[in-house]
Coordinates of C-alpha atoms and ligand atoms in Angstrom, one line a residue:
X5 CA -81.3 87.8 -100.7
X6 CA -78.0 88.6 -101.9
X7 CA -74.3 88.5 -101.4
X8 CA -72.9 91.5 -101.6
X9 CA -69.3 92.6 -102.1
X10 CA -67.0 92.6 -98.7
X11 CA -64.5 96.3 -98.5
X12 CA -61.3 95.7 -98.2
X13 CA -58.6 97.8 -96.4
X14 CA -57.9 101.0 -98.2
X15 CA -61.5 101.4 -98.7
X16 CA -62.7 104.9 -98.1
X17 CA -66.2 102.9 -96.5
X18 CA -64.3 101.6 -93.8
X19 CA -62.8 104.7 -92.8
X20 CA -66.1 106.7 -92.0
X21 CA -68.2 107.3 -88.9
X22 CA -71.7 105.6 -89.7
X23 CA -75.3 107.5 -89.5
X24 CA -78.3 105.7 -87.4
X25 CA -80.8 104.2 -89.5
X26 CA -84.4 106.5 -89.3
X27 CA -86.7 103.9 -91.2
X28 CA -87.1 100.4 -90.0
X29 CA -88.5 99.3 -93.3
X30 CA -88.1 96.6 -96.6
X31 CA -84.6 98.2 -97.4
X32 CA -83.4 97.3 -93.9
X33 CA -84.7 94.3 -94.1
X34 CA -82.9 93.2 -97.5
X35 CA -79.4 95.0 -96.3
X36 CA -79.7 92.8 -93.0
X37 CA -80.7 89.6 -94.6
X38 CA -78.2 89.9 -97.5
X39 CA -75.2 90.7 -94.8
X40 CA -76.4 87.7 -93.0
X41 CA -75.9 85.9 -96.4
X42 CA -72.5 87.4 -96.7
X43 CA -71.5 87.0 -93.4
X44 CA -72.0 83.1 -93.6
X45 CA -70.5 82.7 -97.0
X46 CA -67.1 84.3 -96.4
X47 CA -67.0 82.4 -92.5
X48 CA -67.2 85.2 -90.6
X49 CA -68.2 86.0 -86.8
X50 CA -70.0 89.3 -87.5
X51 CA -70.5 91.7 -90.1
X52 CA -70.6 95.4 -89.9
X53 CA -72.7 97.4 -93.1
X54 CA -69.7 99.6 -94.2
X55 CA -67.9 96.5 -95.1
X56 CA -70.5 96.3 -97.3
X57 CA -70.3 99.8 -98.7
X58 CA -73.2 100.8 -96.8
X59 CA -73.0 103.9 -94.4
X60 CA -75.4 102.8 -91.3
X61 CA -75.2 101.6 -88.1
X62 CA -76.1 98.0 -88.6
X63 CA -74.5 95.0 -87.5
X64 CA -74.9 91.4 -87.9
X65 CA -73.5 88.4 -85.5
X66 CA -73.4 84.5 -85.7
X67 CA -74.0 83.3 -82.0
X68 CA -73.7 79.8 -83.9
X69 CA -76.3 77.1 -84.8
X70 CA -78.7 76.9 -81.6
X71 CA -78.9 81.0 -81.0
X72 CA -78.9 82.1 -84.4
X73 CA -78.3 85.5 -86.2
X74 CA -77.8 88.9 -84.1
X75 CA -78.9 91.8 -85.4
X76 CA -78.1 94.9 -84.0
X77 CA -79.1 98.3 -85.5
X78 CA -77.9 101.6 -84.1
X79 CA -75.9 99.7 -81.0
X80 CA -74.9 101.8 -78.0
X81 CA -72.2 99.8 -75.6
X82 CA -73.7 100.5 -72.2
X83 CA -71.2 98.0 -70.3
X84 CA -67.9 96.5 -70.3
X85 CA -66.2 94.4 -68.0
X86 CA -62.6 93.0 -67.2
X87 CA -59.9 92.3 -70.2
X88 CA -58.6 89.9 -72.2
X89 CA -55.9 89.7 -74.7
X90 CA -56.5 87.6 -77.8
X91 CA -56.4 87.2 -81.6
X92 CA -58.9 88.4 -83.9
X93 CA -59.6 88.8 -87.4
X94 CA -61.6 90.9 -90.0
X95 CA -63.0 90.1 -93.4
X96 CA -61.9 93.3 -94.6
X97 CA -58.7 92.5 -93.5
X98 CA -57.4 89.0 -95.5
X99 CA -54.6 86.9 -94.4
X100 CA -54.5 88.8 -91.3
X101 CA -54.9 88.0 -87.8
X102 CA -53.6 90.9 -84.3
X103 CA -54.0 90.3 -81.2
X104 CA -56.2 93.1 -79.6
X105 CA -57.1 93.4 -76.0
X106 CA -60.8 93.7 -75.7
X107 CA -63.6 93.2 -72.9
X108 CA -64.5 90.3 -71.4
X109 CA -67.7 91.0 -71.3
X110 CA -70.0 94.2 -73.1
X111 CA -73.6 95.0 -73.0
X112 CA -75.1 96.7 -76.1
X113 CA -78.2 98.5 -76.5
X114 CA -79.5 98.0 -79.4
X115 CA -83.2 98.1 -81.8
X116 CA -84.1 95.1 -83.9
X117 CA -84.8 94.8 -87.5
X118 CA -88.3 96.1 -86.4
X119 CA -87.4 98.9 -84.2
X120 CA -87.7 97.3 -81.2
X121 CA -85.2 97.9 -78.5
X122 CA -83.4 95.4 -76.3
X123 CA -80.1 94.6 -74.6
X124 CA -77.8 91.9 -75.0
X125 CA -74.5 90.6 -73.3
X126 CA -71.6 88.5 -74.8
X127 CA -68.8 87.3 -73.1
X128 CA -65.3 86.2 -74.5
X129 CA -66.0 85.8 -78.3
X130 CA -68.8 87.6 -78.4
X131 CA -67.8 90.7 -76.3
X132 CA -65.4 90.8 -78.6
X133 CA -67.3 90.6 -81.6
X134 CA -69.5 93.3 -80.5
X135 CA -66.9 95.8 -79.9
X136 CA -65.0 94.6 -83.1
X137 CA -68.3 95.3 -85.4
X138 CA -69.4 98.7 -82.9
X139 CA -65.8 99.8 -84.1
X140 CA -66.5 99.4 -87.9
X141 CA -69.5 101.8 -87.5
X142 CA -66.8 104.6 -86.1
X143 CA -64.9 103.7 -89.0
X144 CA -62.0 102.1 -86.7
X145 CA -60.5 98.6 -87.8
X146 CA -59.2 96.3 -84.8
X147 CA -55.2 96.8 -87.0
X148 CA -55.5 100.0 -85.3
X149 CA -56.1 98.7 -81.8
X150 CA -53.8 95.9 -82.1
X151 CA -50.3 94.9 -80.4
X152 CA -49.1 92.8 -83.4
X153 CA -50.6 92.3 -86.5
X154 CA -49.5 89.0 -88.3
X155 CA -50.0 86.9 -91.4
X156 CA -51.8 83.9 -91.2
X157 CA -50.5 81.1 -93.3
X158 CA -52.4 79.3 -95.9
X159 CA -53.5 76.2 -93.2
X160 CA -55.0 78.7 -91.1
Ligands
NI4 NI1 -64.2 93.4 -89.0

C-alpha cells in the first residue's frame, strides 16, 4: 500500500468525466487500498480516484470505526430523498469549507472491489458524502454547487 498524491484545484484530473473500470483485478485492488491509505492520512470522509490522478469511477468512504471502509466502484445514484443545507469540505479543496444543499438521504448502486454488485443507503453525512465523491467522477467539485464558499481558519 501506498499514499498517493491528493489533486488540488486547478488540476486538469478534477475537471474530467471518469470511465467505468472493465477489470476487477490486482490494479484495482492496489488503487483502492492505497486511496483508503490516503483517505485516512489526510482526515478525510471519502475519496474519489481523480483526486488521485486516476481517471475511473472508484470511490472510497469512511463509515467510521465499527462499519469500516466503503468501496464503491462504478456507482449509479438510484435514490435521493428530502434536503438539507450544510457545510462540507474537499481535500482537493484546502482551507475551504461551502455550504452545499445535498440529499438527506441517496441510494447508490454500486460493484465491489470483486465485481460484485450491491446497494447501499447513507443518510445525512453520508448521503452527502456519496453525492460529494459521485460528483468528483463527473469531474464537478461541491465550490461549484455551493451558496458560499468560506475560509476556514487555522483552529478549524
Ligand atoms: Ni471532494
Amino acid at each position: 500500500m501506498a499514499i498517493r498524491k491528493i489533486r488540488e484545484i486547478g488540476d486538469s484530473c478534477l475537471k474530467k468525466k471518469c470511465r467505468e473500470v472493465e477489470k476487477f483485478d490486482s490494479k484495482l485492488h492496489d488503487l483502492l487500498d492505497d486511496m483508503q491509505d490516503t483517505m485516512l492520512l489526510a482526515n478525510g470522509v471519502g475519496l474519489a480516484a481523480p483526486q488521485v490522478g486516476i481517471l475511473r469511477r472508484v470511490v472510497v468512504i469512511d463509515l467510521g470505526e465499527e462499519d469500516g471502509i466503503l468501496e464503491l466502484v462504478n456507482p449509479v445514484i438510484i435514490h435521493t430523498e428530502g434536503s438539507v443545507t450544510d457545510t462540507e469540505g474537499c481535500l482537493s479543496v484546502p482551507g475551504k469549507a461551502g455550504e452545499v444543499t445535498r440529499p438527506k438521504k441517496a441510494t447508490v448502486r454500486a460493484f465491489d472491489r470483486d465485481g460484485n454488485e450491491f446497494e447501499f443507503t447513507g443518510e445525512d453525512l453520508y448521503a452527502r458524502c456519496i453525492c460529494h465523491e459521485c460528483d468528483h467522477l463527473d469531474g464537478i467539485l461541491y465550490v461549484e454547487k455551493a451558496d458560499s464558499v468560506f475560509e476556514l481558519s487555522k483552529e478549524e
